[in-house]
N, CA and C of each residue as an Amber inpcrd file, in Angstrom:
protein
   183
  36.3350000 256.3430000 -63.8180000  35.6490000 257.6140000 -63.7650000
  36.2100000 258.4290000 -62.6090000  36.1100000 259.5360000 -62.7700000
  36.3860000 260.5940000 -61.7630000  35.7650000 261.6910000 -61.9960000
  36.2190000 262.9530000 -62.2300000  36.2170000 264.2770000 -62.5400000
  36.4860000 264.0660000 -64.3920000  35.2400000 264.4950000 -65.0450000
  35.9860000 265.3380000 -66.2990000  37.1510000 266.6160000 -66.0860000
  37.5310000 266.6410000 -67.4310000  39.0340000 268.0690000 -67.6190000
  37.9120000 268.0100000 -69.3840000  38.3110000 269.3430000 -69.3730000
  38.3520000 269.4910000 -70.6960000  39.5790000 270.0140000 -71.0010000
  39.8620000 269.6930000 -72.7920000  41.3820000 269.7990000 -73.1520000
  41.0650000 270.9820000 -73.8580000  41.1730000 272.4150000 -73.5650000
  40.8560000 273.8790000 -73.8580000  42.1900000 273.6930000 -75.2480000
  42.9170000 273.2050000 -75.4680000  43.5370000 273.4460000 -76.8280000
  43.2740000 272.9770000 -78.0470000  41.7610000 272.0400000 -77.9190000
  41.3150000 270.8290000 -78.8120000  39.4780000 271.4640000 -79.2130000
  38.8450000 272.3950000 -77.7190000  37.8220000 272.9040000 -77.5520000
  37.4350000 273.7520000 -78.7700000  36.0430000 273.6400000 -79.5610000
  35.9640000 274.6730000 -80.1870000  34.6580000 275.3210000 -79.9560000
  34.2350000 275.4330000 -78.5280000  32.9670000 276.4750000 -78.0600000
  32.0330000 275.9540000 -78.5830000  32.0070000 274.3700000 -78.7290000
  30.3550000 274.4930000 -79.5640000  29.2930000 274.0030000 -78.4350000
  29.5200000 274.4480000 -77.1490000  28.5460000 274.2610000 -76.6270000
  27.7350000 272.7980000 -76.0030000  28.1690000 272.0960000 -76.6250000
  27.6090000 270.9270000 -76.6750000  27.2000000 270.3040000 -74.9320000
  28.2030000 270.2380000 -74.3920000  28.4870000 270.2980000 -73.1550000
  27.5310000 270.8670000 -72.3560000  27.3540000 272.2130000 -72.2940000
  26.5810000 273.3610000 -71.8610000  25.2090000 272.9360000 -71.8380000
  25.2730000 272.8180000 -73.0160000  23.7300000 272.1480000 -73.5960000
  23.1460000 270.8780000 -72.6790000  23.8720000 269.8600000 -72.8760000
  23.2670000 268.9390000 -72.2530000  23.6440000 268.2760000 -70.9420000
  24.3160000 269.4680000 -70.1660000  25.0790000 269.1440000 -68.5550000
  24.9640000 270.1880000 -67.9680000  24.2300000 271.4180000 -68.1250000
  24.5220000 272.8610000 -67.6920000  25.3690000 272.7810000 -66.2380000
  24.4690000 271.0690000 -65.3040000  25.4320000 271.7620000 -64.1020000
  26.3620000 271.3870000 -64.0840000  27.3050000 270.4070000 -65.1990000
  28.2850000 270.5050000 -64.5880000  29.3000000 271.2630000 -65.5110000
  28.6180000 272.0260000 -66.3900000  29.5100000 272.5320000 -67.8310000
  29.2090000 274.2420000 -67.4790000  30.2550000 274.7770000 -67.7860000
  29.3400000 276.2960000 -68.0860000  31.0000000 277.1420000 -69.0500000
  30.4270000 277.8810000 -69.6350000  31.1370000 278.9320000 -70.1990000
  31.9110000 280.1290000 -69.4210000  32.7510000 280.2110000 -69.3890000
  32.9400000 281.1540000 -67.7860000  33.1320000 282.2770000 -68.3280000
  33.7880000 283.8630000 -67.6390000  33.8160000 284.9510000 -68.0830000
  35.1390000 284.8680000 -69.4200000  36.3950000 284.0670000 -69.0130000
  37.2110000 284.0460000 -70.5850000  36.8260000 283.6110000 -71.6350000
  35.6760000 283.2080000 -71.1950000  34.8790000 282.3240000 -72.6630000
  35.6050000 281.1390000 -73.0360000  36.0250000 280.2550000 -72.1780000
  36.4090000 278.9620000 -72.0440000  35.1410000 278.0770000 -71.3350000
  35.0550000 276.4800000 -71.9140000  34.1100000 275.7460000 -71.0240000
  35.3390000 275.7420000 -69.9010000  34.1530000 275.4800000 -68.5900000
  35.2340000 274.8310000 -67.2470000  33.9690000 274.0600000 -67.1210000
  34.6440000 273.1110000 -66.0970000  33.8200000 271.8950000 -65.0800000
  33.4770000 272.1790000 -63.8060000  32.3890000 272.8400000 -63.8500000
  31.8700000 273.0660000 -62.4040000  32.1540000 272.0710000 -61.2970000
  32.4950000 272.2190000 -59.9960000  32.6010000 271.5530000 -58.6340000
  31.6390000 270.6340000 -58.2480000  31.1420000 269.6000000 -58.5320000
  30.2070000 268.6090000 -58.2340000  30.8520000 267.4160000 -56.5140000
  30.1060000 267.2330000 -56.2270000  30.7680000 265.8010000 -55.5700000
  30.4150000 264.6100000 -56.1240000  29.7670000 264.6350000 -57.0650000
  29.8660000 263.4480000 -57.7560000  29.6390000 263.9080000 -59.5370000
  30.0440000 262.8400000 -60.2570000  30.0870000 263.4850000 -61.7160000
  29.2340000 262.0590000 -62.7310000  28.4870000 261.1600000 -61.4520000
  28.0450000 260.0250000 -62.4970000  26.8250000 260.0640000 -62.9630000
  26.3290000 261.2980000 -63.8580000  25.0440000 261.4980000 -63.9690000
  25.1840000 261.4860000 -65.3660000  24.2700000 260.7450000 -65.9790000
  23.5780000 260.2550000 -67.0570000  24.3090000 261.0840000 -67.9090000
  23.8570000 262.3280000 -67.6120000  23.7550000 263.6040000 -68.7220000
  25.1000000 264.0100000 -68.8670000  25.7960000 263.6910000 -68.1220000
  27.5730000 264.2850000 -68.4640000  28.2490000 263.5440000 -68.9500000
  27.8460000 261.8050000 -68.8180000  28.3160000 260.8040000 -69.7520000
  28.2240000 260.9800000 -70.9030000  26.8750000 261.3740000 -71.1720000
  26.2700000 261.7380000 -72.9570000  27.3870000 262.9790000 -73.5400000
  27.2300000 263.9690000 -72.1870000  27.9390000 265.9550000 -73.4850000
  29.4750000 264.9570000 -73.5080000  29.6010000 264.0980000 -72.4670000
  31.3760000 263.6700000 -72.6050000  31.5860000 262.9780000 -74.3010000
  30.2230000 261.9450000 -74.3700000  30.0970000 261.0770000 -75.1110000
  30.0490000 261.8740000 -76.5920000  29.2340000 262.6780000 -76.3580000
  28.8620000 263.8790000 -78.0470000  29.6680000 264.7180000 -78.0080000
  30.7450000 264.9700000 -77.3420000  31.8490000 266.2450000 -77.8610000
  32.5870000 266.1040000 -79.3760000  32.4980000 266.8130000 -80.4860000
  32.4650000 266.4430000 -81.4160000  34.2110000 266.3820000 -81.6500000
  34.8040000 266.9010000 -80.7050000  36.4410000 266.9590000 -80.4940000
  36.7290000 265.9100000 -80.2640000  36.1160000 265.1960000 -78.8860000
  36.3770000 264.2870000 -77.6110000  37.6620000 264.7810000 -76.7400000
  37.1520000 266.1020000 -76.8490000  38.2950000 267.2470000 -75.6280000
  38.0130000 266.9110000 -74.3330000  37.0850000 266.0810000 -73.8540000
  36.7030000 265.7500000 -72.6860000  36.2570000 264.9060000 -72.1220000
  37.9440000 264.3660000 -71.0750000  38.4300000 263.1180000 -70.5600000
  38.1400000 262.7090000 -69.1050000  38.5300000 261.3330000 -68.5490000
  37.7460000 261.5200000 -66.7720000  39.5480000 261.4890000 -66.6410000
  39.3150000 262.0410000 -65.7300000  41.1340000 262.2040000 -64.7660000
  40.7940000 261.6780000 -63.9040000
């Protein structure tokens, strides 16, 4: 584990992420997800949007 990346060429905006991690997911002004700045990323809820991405665009680096 480390830091999620999402793979923006695989992404198809469905939110999923957003939904169930707001802090560490958000939609930014290009209308791409990014990964908000955390110091830590081992919370329950970001395992799961990692776990339900219906792509699996989003990997730990």
């Amino acid at each position: 584990m480390g830091t999620p990346v999402v793979d923006l060429s695989c992404c198809i905006l469905c939110e999923i992420c957003v939904e169930m991690a707001p802090h560490a997911f958000a939609i930014n002004d290009a209308n791409f997800v990014e990964v908000l700045p955390l110091d830590d990323y081992s919370d329950e809820d970001i395992h799961e949007a990692i776990k339900n991405c219906p792509k699996d665009c989003i990997t730990w680096e």
